[in-house]
Amino acid sequence: MISPLEKARKDPDSMKAKILKVARRIFGEYGFHGTTTRLIAQKTGIDISTLHYHWGDKASLYEAVILDITDNLKAELAEVEKVIHGLPLAERMEFAIDAVTDYLFACPEVSNLILLRYFGKTRHEATLDFHMPEFVSDIARSMHLSGSSKTVPVEAKMKVLAMMNAIHNFISGETFFRSMLELDKEDYMSRVKETLRFILIPAFVSGERNPEPEEKVLDDDGPGGWLWVNERGR
């Protein structure tokens, strides 16, 4: 049976798709508990009964948003990997930082939801959620901090978490940081990329283990998953 999310994706102009788009933004701004279906309906320009008809309750819509974001990220990062595969680590990171930062600035709800979900308190336990432990392990393997994503040392996971937090914080904190630095959006985005390259590339390159001219992805790790997104059902 086709899911509501699949129906929304098949018809981007449908009411399901319109509600999903608004829900992503509102959940990203206010989190699960700060968001109401009534607010989402209001911002979509529909009544509450129409929202419930298309998506059910708030928890169901929230989980659809999480799944949509996860799948979008996986697709985006798979495209990045096609370009960076086989390049030296410094070049891979430079391209990936720029591409991923551009994507997250265009979809700030992604960083907001990740920070809200994992660094804030919530009483909601989603049956489908961001798979952070797996994401961290995948990145560690891709950065040559571990030979496999199956067994990753704690110190490698900590380095990956530091990288992820740096990127997400700049995206999620844009309004605060831009005001403090007195920068327009374009200048802020450029300086964020510059700063991330300055901090992250030397740190990872200096700690690279056995750099290889051509990266070989282990069969048991599967393709994709350069950054936050874990392939479900492996």
XYZ file of C-alpha atoms in Angstrom:
234
model
C 0.000 0.000 0.000
C 1.379 3.397 -1.005
C 2.153 5.680 1.923
C 1.013 9.310 2.271
C 4.649 10.398 1.831
C 4.974 8.485 -1.427
C 1.734 10.062 -2.650
C 3.067 13.524 -1.793
C 6.280 12.848 -3.672
C 4.458 11.583 -6.744
C 2.417 14.795 -6.948
C 4.399 17.839 -5.705
C 1.421 20.119 -6.399
C -0.990 18.058 -4.316
C -2.395 19.163 -0.972
C -0.405 16.403 0.741
C 2.816 17.835 -0.678
C 1.889 21.402 0.273
C 1.157 20.378 3.861
C 4.416 18.413 4.063
C 6.443 21.398 2.847
C 4.904 23.685 5.462
C 5.274 21.026 8.180
C 9.000 20.721 7.497
C 9.443 24.446 8.040
C 7.224 24.700 11.124
C 8.669 21.627 12.864
C 12.124 23.031 12.076
C 11.265 26.344 13.708
C 9.417 25.135 16.805
C 10.264 21.458 17.256
C 7.752 18.684 17.871
C 6.211 20.051 21.070
C 6.172 23.688 19.947
C 4.296 22.824 16.757
C 0.564 22.216 16.485
C -1.374 20.772 13.587
C -3.596 23.837 13.817
C -0.576 26.088 13.158
C 0.515 23.971 10.196
C -3.016 24.055 8.790
C -3.178 27.824 9.255
C 0.154 28.388 7.465
C -0.955 26.068 4.649
C -4.242 27.940 4.298
C -6.508 24.987 5.071
C -8.717 23.879 7.934
C -7.564 21.378 10.541
C -9.837 18.600 9.284
C -8.168 18.720 5.849
C -4.744 18.285 7.427
C -5.895 15.283 9.473
C -7.527 13.760 6.391
C -4.236 13.855 4.483
C -1.738 13.086 7.275
C -3.500 11.864 10.399
C -2.180 13.072 13.759
C 0.842 15.247 14.539
C 3.134 12.298 15.314
C 2.426 10.722 11.917
C 3.151 13.987 10.111
C 6.329 14.525 12.137
C 7.625 11.078 11.265
C 6.845 11.718 7.579
C 8.894 14.914 7.821
C 11.830 13.019 9.384
C 11.694 10.349 6.689
C 11.432 12.957 3.929
C 14.456 14.838 5.243
C 16.452 11.635 5.685
C 15.759 10.515 2.117
C 16.491 13.985 0.714
C 19.820 14.085 2.519
C 20.759 10.626 1.339
C 20.086 11.608 -2.273
C 21.985 14.896 -1.931
C 25.020 13.278 -0.352
C 25.062 10.453 -2.876
C 25.434 13.109 -5.580
C 28.304 14.675 -3.639
C 30.040 11.309 -3.377
C 29.885 10.832 -7.139
C 32.034 13.941 -7.507
C 34.471 13.479 -4.617
C 35.052 9.724 -4.927
C 38.757 8.962 -5.333
C 39.980 12.513 -4.701
C 42.516 13.312 -1.960
C 40.858 13.885 1.402
C 41.463 17.657 1.435
C 39.795 18.085 -1.961
C 36.909 15.815 -0.972
C 36.264 17.810 2.159
C 36.496 21.198 0.424
C 33.922 20.235 -2.200
C 31.672 18.431 0.284
C 31.690 21.296 2.798
C 30.661 23.771 0.090
C 27.968 21.518 -1.402
C 26.462 20.379 1.891
C 26.527 23.889 3.361
C 24.677 25.252 0.312
C 22.071 22.506 0.677
C 21.555 23.128 4.388
C 21.282 26.900 3.935
C 18.539 26.210 1.390
C 16.844 23.780 3.819
C 17.608 25.160 7.317
C 14.883 23.009 8.871
C 17.250 20.049 8.494
C 19.870 21.463 10.862
C 17.182 22.874 13.142
C 15.413 19.527 13.481
C 18.631 17.606 14.088
C 19.718 20.013 16.838
C 16.239 20.158 18.348
C 15.898 16.382 18.315
C 19.290 15.472 19.754
C 20.209 18.436 21.925
C 16.812 19.241 23.387
C 14.419 17.388 25.632
C 11.401 15.708 24.070
C 8.631 13.449 25.306
C 7.985 12.146 21.793
C 9.641 8.903 20.763
C 9.387 8.644 16.991
C 9.251 5.137 15.579
C 11.315 6.416 12.663
C 14.071 8.855 13.480
C 17.463 10.176 12.440
C 19.933 7.305 12.900
C 22.713 9.359 14.455
C 24.988 6.536 15.659
C 24.994 5.012 12.179
C 25.517 8.417 10.532
C 28.527 9.121 12.720
C 30.049 5.734 11.913
C 29.547 6.199 8.178
C 31.305 9.564 8.243
C 34.180 8.163 10.292
C 34.732 5.451 7.706
C 34.530 7.931 4.837
C 37.061 10.224 6.536
C 39.445 7.279 7.023
C 39.150 7.558 10.796
C 38.089 3.907 10.833
C 38.514 1.012 8.433
C 34.831 0.108 8.693
C 31.625 1.728 9.892
C 30.893 -1.425 11.915
C 33.545 -0.852 14.586
C 34.459 2.804 15.102
C 36.673 4.036 17.981
C 35.116 6.527 20.387
C 37.738 9.170 19.550
C 36.776 8.938 15.872
C 33.094 9.390 16.706
C 33.931 12.455 18.813
C 35.788 14.074 15.905
C 32.837 13.452 13.605
C 30.397 14.904 16.139
C 32.575 18.033 16.385
C 32.457 18.428 12.600
C 28.702 17.904 12.404
C 28.000 20.304 15.253
C 30.126 23.023 13.663
C 28.187 22.850 10.403
C 24.722 22.590 11.952
C 25.383 25.396 14.437
C 26.311 27.861 11.696
C 23.162 26.983 9.764
C 20.741 26.901 12.677
C 22.253 30.001 14.295
C 22.254 32.100 11.123
C 19.893 34.822 12.384
C 21.818 35.299 15.641
C 25.293 35.144 14.091
C 24.485 37.409 11.136
C 23.116 40.055 13.468
C 26.153 39.817 15.726
C 28.605 39.960 12.796
C 26.592 42.507 10.807
C 26.743 40.473 7.610
C 24.262 40.059 4.794
C 23.228 36.520 3.875
C 25.561 36.060 0.908
C 28.608 37.274 2.839
C 27.664 35.144 5.844
C 27.350 31.992 3.709
C 30.735 32.644 2.106
C 32.433 33.222 5.446
C 30.832 30.137 6.992
C 32.302 27.962 4.225
C 35.683 29.643 4.588
C 35.658 29.121 8.353
C 34.572 25.481 8.107
C 37.322 24.749 5.580
C 39.858 26.523 7.808
C 38.885 24.491 10.880
C 37.916 21.086 9.524
C 40.203 20.313 6.609
C 43.562 20.630 8.448
C 42.144 18.757 11.435
C 40.992 15.784 9.393
C 43.892 15.722 6.932
C 46.486 15.803 9.722
C 44.767 12.856 11.405
C 44.093 10.842 8.265
C 44.931 7.153 8.553
C 46.497 5.523 5.531
C 45.225 7.942 2.876
C 44.489 6.207 -0.389
C 44.669 7.665 -3.927
C 41.421 5.874 -4.721
C 38.893 5.341 -1.974
C 37.534 1.809 -1.815
C 34.178 1.434 -0.114
C 33.899 -1.789 1.813
C 31.100 -4.093 0.717
C 29.643 -4.338 4.197
C 29.334 -0.569 4.451
C 27.196 -0.028 1.363
C 27.226 3.004 -0.953
C 26.293 6.534 0.047
C 26.178 7.834 3.605
C 29.048 10.358 3.403
C 27.539 12.577 6.006
C 24.441 12.476 8.214
C 22.293 9.958 6.400
C 22.233 6.267 7.142
C 20.778 3.848 4.600
C 17.776 2.285 6.259
C 17.249 -1.431 6.140
C 20.870 -2.451 5.649
